[in-house]
Amino acid sequence: MNDNALDRADAAEEKVRQMTDKLERIEEELRDTQKKMMQTENDLDKAQEDLSVANTNLEDKEKKVQEVSFFFFFFFF
């Protein structure tokens, strides 16, 4: 009986070690995923800023084209 109890205790300890190892791997994966998510959020913020600047530049250029078109029409027609 005593040997059986020791065997069960050893098996339980091994199971705890396996579960602890698995938990550590999952926690590491979670940290990696969180880092990737933060980087993706930073990339998104940068892309949105770049898009905003590009849209502003486009609007400015469209206004200039309209001004040039107006003056061209006014002076040549």
Coordinates of C-alpha atoms in Angstrom, one line a residue:
M1 CA 0.0 0.0 0.0
N2 CA 2.8 2.4 0.9
D3 CA 4.5 1.9 -2.5
N4 CA 1.2 2.6 -4.2
A5 CA 0.8 5.9 -2.4
L6 CA 4.4 6.9 -3.3
D7 CA 3.7 6.0 -6.9
R8 CA 0.6 8.1 -6.9
A9 CA 2.4 11.0 -5.3
D10 CA 5.2 10.7 -7.8
A11 CA 2.7 10.7 -10.6
A12 CA 0.9 13.7 -9.2
E13 CA 4.2 15.6 -8.9
E14 CA 5.1 14.8 -12.5
K15 CA 1.6 16.0 -13.6
V16 CA 2.2 19.2 -11.6
R17 CA 5.6 19.7 -13.3
Q18 CA 4.0 19.1 -16.7
M19 CA 1.2 21.5 -16.0
T20 CA 3.6 24.1 -14.7
D21 CA 5.8 23.8 -17.9
K22 CA 2.7 24.2 -20.0
L23 CA 1.5 27.2 -18.1
E24 CA 4.9 28.8 -18.5
R25 CA 4.8 28.2 -22.3
I26 CA 1.3 29.7 -22.5
E27 CA 2.3 32.7 -20.4
E28 CA 5.3 33.3 -22.7
E29 CA 3.1 33.0 -25.8
L30 CA 0.7 35.5 -24.2
R31 CA 3.6 38.0 -23.6
D32 CA 4.7 37.6 -27.2
T33 CA 1.2 38.1 -28.5
Q34 CA 0.8 41.2 -26.3
K35 CA 4.0 42.6 -27.6
K36 CA 2.9 41.9 -31.2
M37 CA -0.5 43.5 -30.5
M38 CA 1.2 46.7 -29.1
Q39 CA 3.5 46.9 -32.2
T40 CA 0.5 46.4 -34.5
E41 CA -1.4 49.2 -32.6
N42 CA 1.7 51.5 -33.0
D43 CA 1.9 50.7 -36.7
L44 CA -1.8 51.4 -37.1
D45 CA -1.4 54.8 -35.3
K46 CA 1.5 55.7 -37.6
A47 CA -0.4 54.6 -40.7
Q48 CA -3.4 56.7 -39.6
E49 CA -1.1 59.7 -39.0
D50 CA 0.5 59.2 -42.4
L51 CA -2.9 58.9 -44.1
S52 CA -4.1 62.1 -42.4
V53 CA -1.0 64.0 -43.7
A54 CA -1.5 62.6 -47.2
N55 CA -5.1 63.6 -47.2
T56 CA -4.2 67.1 -46.1
N57 CA -1.6 67.4 -48.8
L58 CA -4.1 66.1 -51.4
E59 CA -6.7 68.6 -50.3
D60 CA -4.1 71.4 -50.6
K61 CA -3.0 70.3 -54.1
E62 CA -6.6 70.0 -55.2
K63 CA -7.3 73.6 -54.0
K64 CA -4.2 74.8 -56.0
V65 CA -5.4 73.0 -59.1
Q66 CA -8.8 74.6 -58.8
E67 CA -7.2 78.0 -58.4
V68 CA -5.0 77.5 -61.4
S69 CA -8.0 76.3 -63.4
F70 CA -10.0 79.3 -62.4
F71 CA -7.2 81.7 -63.4
F72 CA -6.6 79.9 -66.6
F73 CA -10.3 80.0 -67.5
F74 CA -10.5 83.7 -66.4
F75 CA -7.5 84.9 -68.4
F76 CA -7.8 82.8 -71.5
F77 CA -11.6 82.7 -72.2

